[in-house]
Amino acid sequence: MNLWQNKNFVRFFSGQIIAFLGLALFTTSLPFLILYLDGNASHISGVQSAFILPQIFILLFGGVLVDRLPKKLVVIAIDILRATCLLIIAILIFTSNIKIWHVFVLTFTLGLLNTIYRPTLKAFLPAIIQKEYLIKANSFRSMAREISEMIGPVIAAFLVGAIGIFVTFGITGISFILAAILYSFIFIEKRTNVEKQTSIFKEFIEGFKVLLIHKWLGLSILIASFVNIGIASFDVIILPLYAEYYFDGIESFGLLLSSMAVGAFLGALFISRKTHIENRMLKYYLFMCGMGLCLLLLAIVHTLFLAMFLMVLIGFSITSFVILWDSTVQELIEEKYLGRVTSLQMFGGLLFLPVGYYIFGFIIDYAGVQTSLITSALFILISALSGIFIQHINKIHI
């Protein structure tokens, strides 16, 4: 059966499109809400930390819950809870009763829900489509996200300017409700041979055992955790300052982000044309190396057009290796372990970020933007090359 003839996937994909657009409106509007409340850069950083912290502390055991609970009901319930939080914030803004601590509570709650939501969503997809369509499905999902991130900021800016900031939060809340309604029409066959559940602690240990059994998996998560320090530090800290230092600030920053989104869309489009990819993990690390090389070139490029071109390549590389990773894990890891594996992956990706942010902030303050870019590039390149040359990873045959 063709992927688009699968009604479950069509409903899932439609819900994702609506939710992605809502999220794009939310992420664009959030900093302006803080500024609207007379907040500053420290408040914006604090709000980001409030989103990450609950995930670091709960992700390890969150995967056990993901594998235990019915995934469809979890996704629907969390979307409804997220919608409720955002609609409450929209009402508080509209009635002029919003306080900055409300925003901290909102992002902390969304981060807490995200601890369960993201692993569940990734474990949900293999339950509704056949394995041979996972690469295409993940590619189409990435394309939908990138299109939303291209048009979402434009729509958000128009709505905030023309009507008010409460509208974007209200629309995001409504988008989650619509997504939940679409997910409710997804039909999943009940399992006839359900295994007897063991203790939560034992299932938690089983998640780590999966990493030990599949050595490529544990090593890849560890390497990706270090790579993520370079990527996230570039995305969150270095890129805005790069645009400010070498070009004209926020306008150039917007162009660079849009260029990266275009590249990400092209990467998803390219991968979507592939039904099966040989030497997948090798290509996964080569795309990482490609991003590292682009960052090195970005450190010596001070022309906006060339910088935008490099950002297209960076977006292409990031999306390509993310799709390859997600599809590989979904194909090779048993569905009953996917929640725990995804949670461990997310935990690894977030664990070192606070330290990474501090290190790169220090480098920028004392050595400059160019040095921080080179350091980030070398961090990614060395980590990715180590993945290529580790024998256990190269022996994966898919």
mmCIF file of N, CA and C in Angstrom, residues 161-279:
data_model
loop_
_atom_site.group_PDB
_atom_site.id
_atom_site.type_symbol
_atom_site.label_atom_id
_atom_site.label_comp_id
_atom_site.label_asym_id
_atom_site.label_seq_id
_atom_site.Cartn_x
_atom_site.Cartn_y
_atom_site.Cartn_z
ATOM 1 N N GLY A 161 1.470 42.308 15.009
ATOM 2 C CA GLY A 161 1.380 43.720 14.657
ATOM 3 C C GLY A 161 -0.040 44.183 14.381
ATOM 4 N N ALA A 162 -0.836 43.336 13.733
ATOM 5 C CA ALA A 162 -2.177 43.745 13.308
ATOM 6 C C ALA A 162 -3.227 43.575 14.406
ATOM 7 N N ILE A 163 -3.098 42.527 15.232
ATOM 8 C CA ILE A 163 -4.150 42.237 16.214
ATOM 9 C C ILE A 163 -3.621 42.282 17.642
ATOM 10 N N GLY A 164 -2.579 41.510 17.904
ATOM 11 C CA GLY A 164 -2.040 41.446 19.260
ATOM 12 C C GLY A 164 -1.369 40.114 19.507
ATOM 13 N N ILE A 165 -0.476 40.090 20.484
ATOM 14 C CA ILE A 165 0.319 38.892 20.723
ATOM 15 C C ILE A 165 -0.515 37.736 21.265
ATOM 16 N N PHE A 166 -1.662 38.050 21.887
ATOM 17 C CA PHE A 166 -2.512 36.991 22.436
ATOM 18 C C PHE A 166 -3.022 36.060 21.335
ATOM 19 N N VAL A 167 -3.142 36.587 20.102
ATOM 20 C CA VAL A 167 -3.697 35.804 19.001
ATOM 21 C C VAL A 167 -2.813 34.608 18.674
ATOM 22 N N THR A 168 -1.484 34.818 18.647
ATOM 23 C CA THR A 168 -0.588 33.717 18.276
ATOM 24 C C THR A 168 -0.635 32.592 19.304
ATOM 25 N N PHE A 169 -0.745 32.956 20.577
ATOM 26 C CA PHE A 169 -0.836 31.919 21.620
ATOM 27 C C PHE A 169 -2.173 31.189 21.527
ATOM 28 N N GLY A 170 -3.220 31.930 21.223
ATOM 29 C CA GLY A 170 -4.532 31.305 21.074
ATOM 30 C C GLY A 170 -4.579 30.365 19.885
ATOM 31 N N ILE A 171 -4.001 30.789 18.755
ATOM 32 C CA ILE A 171 -3.988 29.940 17.553
ATOM 33 C C ILE A 171 -3.164 28.673 17.800
ATOM 34 N N THR A 172 -2.026 28.819 18.508
ATOM 35 C CA THR A 172 -1.209 27.640 18.827
ATOM 36 C C THR A 172 -2.008 26.645 19.651
ATOM 37 N N GLY A 173 -2.743 27.151 20.652
ATOM 38 C CA GLY A 173 -3.583 26.273 21.473
ATOM 39 C C GLY A 173 -4.634 25.558 20.634
ATOM 40 N N ILE A 174 -5.275 26.292 19.745
ATOM 41 C CA ILE A 174 -6.305 25.694 18.873
ATOM 42 C C ILE A 174 -5.678 24.664 17.939
ATOM 43 N N SER A 175 -4.444 24.935 17.457
ATOM 44 C CA SER A 175 -3.782 23.994 16.549
ATOM 45 C C SER A 175 -3.545 22.651 17.234
ATOM 46 N N PHE A 176 -3.206 22.683 18.522
ATOM 47 C CA PHE A 176 -2.992 21.431 19.257
ATOM 48 C C PHE A 176 -4.306 20.658 19.427
ATOM 49 N N ILE A 177 -5.407 21.385 19.623
ATOM 50 C CA ILE A 177 -6.709 20.721 19.748
ATOM 51 C C ILE A 177 -7.088 20.054 18.428
ATOM 52 N N LEU A 178 -6.887 20.764 17.316
ATOM 53 C CA LEU A 178 -7.192 20.193 15.996
ATOM 54 C C LEU A 178 -6.330 18.965 15.715
ATOM 55 N N ALA A 179 -5.054 19.042 16.096
ATOM 56 C CA ALA A 179 -4.166 17.888 15.910
ATOM 57 C C ALA A 179 -4.654 16.697 16.724
ATOM 58 N N ALA A 180 -5.064 16.954 17.961
ATOM 59 C CA ALA A 180 -5.568 15.872 18.822
ATOM 60 C C ALA A 180 -6.810 15.224 18.224
ATOM 61 N N ILE A 181 -7.679 16.029 17.624
ATOM 62 C CA ILE A 181 -8.888 15.483 16.983
ATOM 63 C C ILE A 181 -8.505 14.566 15.829
ATOM 64 N N LEU A 182 -7.548 14.995 15.016
ATOM 65 C CA LEU A 182 -7.101 14.160 13.889
ATOM 66 C C LEU A 182 -6.471 12.856 14.382
ATOM 67 N N TYR A 183 -5.661 12.929 15.438
ATOM 68 C CA TYR A 183 -5.030 11.728 15.982
ATOM 69 C C TYR A 183 -6.066 10.747 16.527
ATOM 70 N N SER A 184 -7.184 11.274 17.001
ATOM 71 C CA SER A 184 -8.210 10.406 17.596
ATOM 72 C C SER A 184 -8.838 9.474 16.558
ATOM 73 N N PHE A 185 -8.712 9.813 15.260
ATOM 74 C CA PHE A 185 -9.273 8.977 14.193
ATOM 75 C C PHE A 185 -8.268 7.945 13.659
ATOM 76 N N ILE A 186 -7.070 7.924 14.257
ATOM 77 C CA ILE A 186 -6.073 6.918 13.869
ATOM 78 C C ILE A 186 -6.444 5.586 14.524
ATOM 79 N N PHE A 187 -6.438 4.549 13.722
ATOM 80 C CA PHE A 187 -6.797 3.215 14.222
ATOM 81 C C PHE A 187 -5.537 2.363 14.350
ATOM 82 N N ILE A 188 -5.319 1.834 15.555
ATOM 83 C CA ILE A 188 -4.186 0.946 15.809
ATOM 84 C C ILE A 188 -4.719 -0.393 16.288
ATOM 85 N N GLU A 189 -4.292 -1.450 15.625
ATOM 86 C CA GLU A 189 -4.752 -2.782 16.006
ATOM 87 C C GLU A 189 -4.244 -3.148 17.393
ATOM 88 N N LYS A 190 -5.124 -3.772 18.172
ATOM 89 C CA LYS A 190 -4.730 -4.211 19.507
ATOM 90 C C LYS A 190 -3.837 -5.436 19.419
ATOM 91 N N ARG A 191 -2.836 -5.467 20.280
ATOM 92 C CA ARG A 191 -1.927 -6.606 20.293
ATOM 93 C C ARG A 191 -2.589 -7.802 20.954
ATOM 94 N N THR A 192 -2.373 -8.936 20.350
ATOM 95 C CA THR A 192 -2.971 -10.153 20.901
ATOM 96 C C THR A 192 -2.092 -10.789 21.976
ATOM 97 N N ASN A 193 -0.766 -10.566 21.874
ATOM 98 C CA ASN A 193 0.149 -11.160 22.851
ATOM 99 C C ASN A 193 0.893 -10.071 23.612
ATOM 100 N N VAL A 194 0.215 -9.480 24.567
ATOM 101 C CA VAL A 194 0.803 -8.411 25.364
ATOM 102 C C VAL A 194 1.655 -9.022 26.479
ATOM 103 N N GLU A 195 2.927 -8.589 26.544
ATOM 104 C CA GLU A 195 3.815 -9.131 27.551
ATOM 105 C C GLU A 195 3.465 -8.592 28.932
ATOM 106 N N LYS A 196 3.720 -9.424 29.940
ATOM 107 C CA LYS A 196 3.445 -9.022 31.316
ATOM 108 C C LYS A 196 4.440 -7.942 31.726
ATOM 109 N N GLN A 197 3.933 -6.861 32.316
ATOM 110 C CA GLN A 197 4.796 -5.753 32.693
ATOM 111 C C GLN A 197 5.599 -6.089 33.946
ATOM 112 N N THR A 198 6.856 -5.667 33.941
ATOM 113 C CA THR A 198 7.713 -5.847 35.101
ATOM 114 C C THR A 198 7.781 -4.524 35.857
ATOM 115 N N SER A 199 8.675 -4.439 36.839
ATOM 116 C CA SER A 199 8.798 -3.207 37.619
ATOM 117 C C SER A 199 9.373 -2.086 36.752
ATOM 118 N N ILE A 200 9.077 -0.845 37.144
ATOM 119 C CA ILE A 200 9.573 0.314 36.396
ATOM 120 C C ILE A 200 11.096 0.328 36.381
ATOM 121 N N PHE A 201 11.702 -0.008 37.533
ATOM 122 C CA PHE A 201 13.162 0.000 37.602
ATOM 123 C C PHE A 201 13.767 -1.032 36.652
ATOM 124 N N LYS A 202 13.149 -2.212 36.587
ATOM 125 C CA LYS A 202 13.657 -3.263 35.701
ATOM 126 C C LYS A 202 13.534 -2.838 34.243
ATOM 127 N N GLU A 203 12.433 -2.200 33.889
ATOM 128 C CA GLU A 203 12.263 -1.727 32.519
ATOM 129 C C GLU A 203 13.249 -0.603 32.200
ATOM 130 N N PHE A 204 13.548 0.196 33.218
ATOM 131 C CA PHE A 204 14.542 1.257 33.058
ATOM 132 C C PHE A 204 15.912 0.652 32.731
ATOM 133 N N ILE A 205 16.286 -0.393 33.449
ATOM 134 C CA ILE A 205 17.554 -1.079 33.211
ATOM 135 C C ILE A 205 17.554 -1.735 31.827
ATOM 136 N N GLU A 206 16.392 -2.252 31.410
ATOM 137 C CA GLU A 206 16.286 -2.873 30.085
ATOM 138 C C GLU A 206 16.625 -1.874 28.984
ATOM 139 N N GLY A 207 16.255 -0.604 29.187
ATOM 140 C CA GLY A 207 16.578 0.429 28.203
ATOM 141 C C GLY A 207 18.079 0.562 28.009
ATOM 142 N N PHE A 208 18.835 0.528 29.113
ATOM 143 C CA PHE A 208 20.292 0.597 29.017
ATOM 144 C C PHE A 208 20.860 -0.672 28.397
ATOM 145 N N LYS A 209 20.232 -1.815 28.676
ATOM 146 C CA LYS A 209 20.703 -3.072 28.102
ATOM 147 C C LYS A 209 20.592 -3.058 26.580
ATOM 148 N N VAL A 210 19.557 -2.390 26.077
ATOM 149 C CA VAL A 210 19.402 -2.268 24.616
ATOM 150 C C VAL A 210 20.614 -1.548 24.024
ATOM 151 N N LEU A 211 21.106 -0.524 24.730
ATOM 152 C CA LEU A 211 22.290 0.205 24.250
ATOM 153 C C LEU A 211 23.525 -0.683 24.262
ATOM 154 N N LEU A 212 23.611 -1.579 25.252
ATOM 155 C CA LEU A 212 24.760 -2.478 25.341
ATOM 156 C C LEU A 212 24.694 -3.577 24.284
ATOM 157 N N ILE A 213 23.480 -4.063 24.025
ATOM 158 C CA ILE A 213 23.307 -5.109 23.003
ATOM 159 C C ILE A 213 23.604 -4.550 21.616
ATOM 160 N N HIS A 214 23.043 -3.387 21.334
ATOM 161 C CA HIS A 214 23.293 -2.711 20.047
ATOM 162 C C HIS A 214 24.391 -1.668 20.278
ATOM 163 N N LYS A 215 25.633 -2.100 20.188
ATOM 164 C CA LYS A 215 26.748 -1.220 20.541
ATOM 165 C C LYS A 215 26.786 0.030 19.671
ATOM 166 N N TRP A 216 26.403 -0.103 18.395
ATOM 167 C CA TRP A 216 26.376 1.064 17.503
ATOM 168 C C TRP A 216 25.439 2.132 18.048
ATOM 169 N N LEU A 217 24.351 1.703 18.715
ATOM 170 C CA LEU A 217 23.340 2.630 19.211
ATOM 171 C C LEU A 217 23.882 3.455 20.375
ATOM 172 N N GLY A 218 24.446 2.763 21.378
ATOM 173 C CA GLY A 218 24.982 3.475 22.531
ATOM 174 C C GLY A 218 26.112 4.416 22.159
ATOM 175 N N LEU A 219 27.019 3.947 21.292
ATOM 176 C CA LEU A 219 28.140 4.785 20.870
ATOM 177 C C LEU A 219 27.662 5.985 20.049
ATOM 178 N N SER A 220 26.661 5.763 19.203
ATOM 179 C CA SER A 220 26.136 6.857 18.379
ATOM 180 C C SER A 220 25.464 7.922 19.232
ATOM 181 N N ILE A 221 24.716 7.494 20.262
ATOM 182 C CA ILE A 221 24.069 8.459 21.157
ATOM 183 C C ILE A 221 25.127 9.277 21.894
ATOM 184 N N LEU A 222 26.197 8.614 22.352
ATOM 185 C CA LEU A 222 27.269 9.321 23.061
ATOM 186 C C LEU A 222 27.941 10.342 22.143
ATOM 187 N N ILE A 223 28.262 9.932 20.933
ATOM 188 C CA ILE A 223 28.918 10.835 19.977
ATOM 189 C C ILE A 223 27.989 11.992 19.612
ATOM 190 N N ALA A 224 26.707 11.671 19.365
ATOM 191 C CA ALA A 224 25.743 12.721 19.001
ATOM 192 C C ALA A 224 25.563 13.734 20.127
ATOM 193 N N SER A 225 25.736 13.288 21.383
ATOM 194 C CA SER A 225 25.622 14.206 22.516
ATOM 195 C C SER A 225 26.696 15.280 22.448
ATOM 196 N N PHE A 226 27.912 14.888 22.058
ATOM 197 C CA PHE A 226 28.998 15.862 21.920
ATOM 198 C C PHE A 226 28.794 16.735 20.687
ATOM 199 N N VAL A 227 28.327 16.125 19.602
ATOM 200 C CA VAL A 227 28.047 16.897 18.385
ATOM 201 C C VAL A 227 26.993 17.959 18.674
ATOM 202 N N ASN A 228 25.996 17.598 19.473
ATOM 203 C CA ASN A 228 24.893 18.513 19.772
ATOM 204 C C ASN A 228 25.366 19.753 20.528
ATOM 205 N N ILE A 229 26.459 19.628 21.289
ATOM 206 C CA ILE A 229 27.011 20.807 21.967
ATOM 207 C C ILE A 229 27.420 21.847 20.930
ATOM 208 N N GLY A 230 28.123 21.384 19.889
ATOM 209 C CA GLY A 230 28.553 22.306 18.842
ATOM 210 C C GLY A 230 27.394 22.872 18.050
ATOM 211 N N ILE A 231 26.418 22.007 17.714
ATOM 212 C CA ILE A 231 25.283 22.454 16.906
ATOM 213 C C ILE A 231 24.415 23.439 17.682
ATOM 214 N N ALA A 232 24.043 23.068 18.907
ATOM 215 C CA ALA A 232 23.147 23.913 19.698
ATOM 216 C C ALA A 232 23.809 25.236 20.067
ATOM 217 N N SER A 233 25.094 25.205 20.395
ATOM 218 C CA SER A 233 25.799 26.445 20.733
ATOM 219 C C SER A 233 25.864 27.376 19.528
ATOM 220 N N PHE A 234 26.064 26.804 18.352
ATOM 221 C CA PHE A 234 26.061 27.608 17.129
ATOM 222 C C PHE A 234 24.684 28.225 16.895
ATOM 223 N N ASP A 235 23.651 27.404 17.024
ATOM 224 C CA ASP A 235 22.286 27.831 16.709
ATOM 225 C C ASP A 235 21.776 28.882 17.688
ATOM 226 N N VAL A 236 22.038 28.685 18.982
ATOM 227 C CA VAL A 236 21.446 29.531 20.021
ATOM 228 C C VAL A 236 22.304 30.743 20.354
ATOM 229 N N ILE A 237 23.632 30.567 20.395
ATOM 230 C CA ILE A 237 24.509 31.636 20.883
ATOM 231 C C ILE A 237 25.321 32.289 19.757
ATOM 232 N N ILE A 238 26.008 31.459 18.965
ATOM 233 C CA ILE A 238 26.980 32.000 18.011
ATOM 234 C C ILE A 238 26.313 32.709 16.838
ATOM 235 N N LEU A 239 25.280 32.085 16.229
ATOM 236 C CA LEU A 239 24.689 32.633 15.007
ATOM 237 C C LEU A 239 24.126 34.044 15.178
ATOM 238 N N PRO A 240 23.352 34.336 16.245
ATOM 239 C CA PRO A 240 22.863 35.721 16.392
ATOM 240 C C PRO A 240 24.008 36.730 16.499
ATOM 241 N N LEU A 241 25.082 36.365 17.226
ATOM 242 C CA LEU A 241 26.212 37.279 17.382
ATOM 243 C C LEU A 241 27.027 37.389 16.092
ATOM 244 N N TYR A 242 27.082 36.304 15.329
ATOM 245 C CA TYR A 242 27.738 36.320 14.019
ATOM 246 C C TYR A 242 27.026 37.320 13.105
ATOM 247 N N ALA A 243 25.692 37.269 13.088
ATOM 248 C CA ALA A 243 24.909 38.199 12.263
ATOM 249 C C ALA A 243 25.086 39.640 12.729
ATOM 250 N N GLU A 244 25.182 39.833 14.041
ATOM 251 C CA GLU A 244 25.334 41.171 14.598
ATOM 252 C C GLU A 244 26.734 41.731 14.319
ATOM 253 N N TYR A 245 27.744 40.866 14.438
ATOM 254 C CA TYR A 245 29.142 41.315 14.331
ATOM 255 C C TYR A 245 29.560 41.583 12.885
ATOM 256 N N TYR A 246 29.153 40.699 11.970
ATOM 257 C CA TYR A 246 29.635 40.794 10.592
ATOM 258 C C TYR A 246 28.651 41.489 9.644
ATOM 259 N N PHE A 247 27.369 41.513 10.018
ATOM 260 C CA PHE A 247 26.367 42.064 9.101
ATOM 261 C C PHE A 247 25.532 43.132 9.807
ATOM 262 N N ASP A 248 24.210 43.123 9.615
ATOM 263 C CA ASP A 248 23.406 44.206 10.193
ATOM 264 C C ASP A 248 22.397 43.704 11.221
ATOM 265 N N GLY A 249 22.779 42.669 11.965
ATOM 266 C CA GLY A 249 21.965 42.258 13.092
ATOM 267 C C GLY A 249 20.764 41.415 12.755
ATOM 268 N N ILE A 250 19.610 41.828 13.272
ATOM 269 C CA ILE A 250 18.426 40.977 13.258
ATOM 270 C C ILE A 250 17.927 40.666 11.845
ATOM 271 N N GLU A 251 18.046 41.616 10.926
ATOM 272 C CA GLU A 251 17.596 41.358 9.558
ATOM 273 C C GLU A 251 18.437 40.250 8.910
ATOM 274 N N SER A 252 19.751 40.333 9.083
ATOM 275 C CA SER A 252 20.633 39.294 8.543
ATOM 276 C C SER A 252 20.402 37.967 9.260
ATOM 277 N N PHE A 253 20.163 38.034 10.546
ATOM 278 C CA PHE A 253 19.879 36.828 11.326
ATOM 279 C C PHE A 253 18.659 36.109 10.772
ATOM 280 N N GLY A 254 17.607 36.888 10.443
ATOM 281 C CA GLY A 254 16.403 36.305 9.852
ATOM 282 C C GLY A 254 16.681 35.650 8.514
ATOM 283 N N LEU A 255 17.513 36.304 7.698
ATOM 284 C CA LEU A 255 17.865 35.741 6.388
ATOM 285 C C LEU A 255 18.676 34.450 6.538
ATOM 286 N N LEU A 256 19.574 34.419 7.511
ATOM 287 C CA LEU A 256 20.393 33.230 7.738
ATOM 288 C C LEU A 256 19.533 32.058 8.228
ATOM 289 N N LEU A 257 18.589 32.359 9.123
ATOM 290 C CA LEU A 257 17.684 31.311 9.603
ATOM 291 C C LEU A 257 16.804 30.784 8.485
ATOM 292 N N SER A 258 16.293 31.689 7.659
ATOM 293 C CA SER A 258 15.458 31.266 6.537
ATOM 294 C C SER A 258 16.250 30.405 5.558
ATOM 295 N N SER A 259 17.508 30.767 5.342
ATOM 296 C CA SER A 259 18.363 29.981 4.447
ATOM 297 C C SER A 259 18.558 28.572 4.994
ATOM 298 N N MET A 260 18.760 28.465 6.300
ATOM 299 C CA MET A 260 18.924 27.154 6.915
ATOM 300 C C MET A 260 17.643 26.333 6.782
ATOM 301 N N ALA A 261 16.489 26.987 6.923
ATOM 302 C CA ALA A 261 15.203 26.290 6.779
ATOM 303 C C ALA A 261 15.011 25.797 5.342
ATOM 304 N N VAL A 262 15.440 26.605 4.362
ATOM 305 C CA VAL A 262 15.358 26.181 2.962
ATOM 306 C C VAL A 262 16.228 24.949 2.731
ATOM 307 N N GLY A 263 17.443 24.975 3.267
ATOM 308 C CA GLY A 263 18.331 23.825 3.140
ATOM 309 C C GLY A 263 17.760 22.587 3.808
ATOM 310 N N ALA A 264 17.145 22.774 4.972
ATOM 311 C CA ALA A 264 16.536 21.647 5.687
ATOM 312 C C ALA A 264 15.396 21.038 4.870
ATOM 313 N N PHE A 265 14.608 21.897 4.234
ATOM 314 C CA PHE A 265 13.520 21.407 3.384
ATOM 315 C C PHE A 265 14.076 20.606 2.214
ATOM 316 N N LEU A 266 15.127 21.122 1.585
ATOM 317 C CA LEU A 266 15.735 20.423 0.439
ATOM 318 C C LEU A 266 16.333 19.083 0.874
ATOM 319 N N GLY A 267 16.908 19.059 2.085
ATOM 320 C CA GLY A 267 17.456 17.815 2.603
ATOM 321 C C GLY A 267 16.373 16.775 2.809
ATOM 322 N N ALA A 268 15.257 17.198 3.383
ATOM 323 C CA ALA A 268 14.134 16.281 3.594
ATOM 324 C C ALA A 268 13.562 15.807 2.260
ATOM 325 N N LEU A 269 13.491 16.718 1.293
ATOM 326 C CA LEU A 269 12.995 16.352 -0.034
ATOM 327 C C LEU A 269 13.915 15.333 -0.696
ATOM 328 N N PHE A 270 15.217 15.546 -0.557
ATOM 329 C CA PHE A 270 16.211 14.625 -1.139
ATOM 330 C C PHE A 270 16.093 13.231 -0.518
ATOM 331 N N ILE A 271 16.019 13.165 0.816
ATOM 332 C CA ILE A 271 15.946 11.864 1.500
ATOM 333 C C ILE A 271 14.616 11.175 1.209
ATOM 334 N N SER A 272 13.548 11.973 1.023
ATOM 335 C CA SER A 272 12.216 11.383 0.809
ATOM 336 C C SER A 272 12.137 10.575 -0.482
ATOM 337 N N ARG A 273 13.050 10.834 -1.412
ATOM 338 C CA ARG A 273 13.047 10.120 -2.691
ATOM 339 C C ARG A 273 13.703 8.744 -2.576
ATOM 340 N N LYS A 274 14.284 8.463 -1.408
ATOM 341 C CA LYS A 274 14.970 7.198 -1.198
ATOM 342 C C LYS A 274 14.091 6.239 -0.401
ATOM 343 N N THR A 275 13.927 5.023 -0.921
ATOM 344 C CA THR A 275 13.206 3.995 -0.178
ATOM 345 C C THR A 275 14.156 3.266 0.764
ATOM 346 N N HIS A 276 15.371 3.010 0.281
ATOM 347 C CA HIS A 276 16.385 2.368 1.119
ATOM 348 C C HIS A 276 17.730 3.013 0.836
ATOM 349 N N ILE A 277 18.510 3.237 1.879
ATOM 350 C CA ILE A 277 19.814 3.886 1.751
ATOM 351 C C ILE A 277 20.883 2.941 2.285
ATOM 352 N N GLU A 278 21.853 2.620 1.448
ATOM 353 C CA GLU A 278 22.957 1.755 1.855
ATOM 354 C C GLU A 278 23.947 2.524 2.729
ATOM 355 N N ASN A 279 24.652 1.772 3.599
ATOM 356 C CA ASN A 279 25.672 2.370 4.482
ATOM 357 C C ASN A 279 25.126 3.608 5.194
#
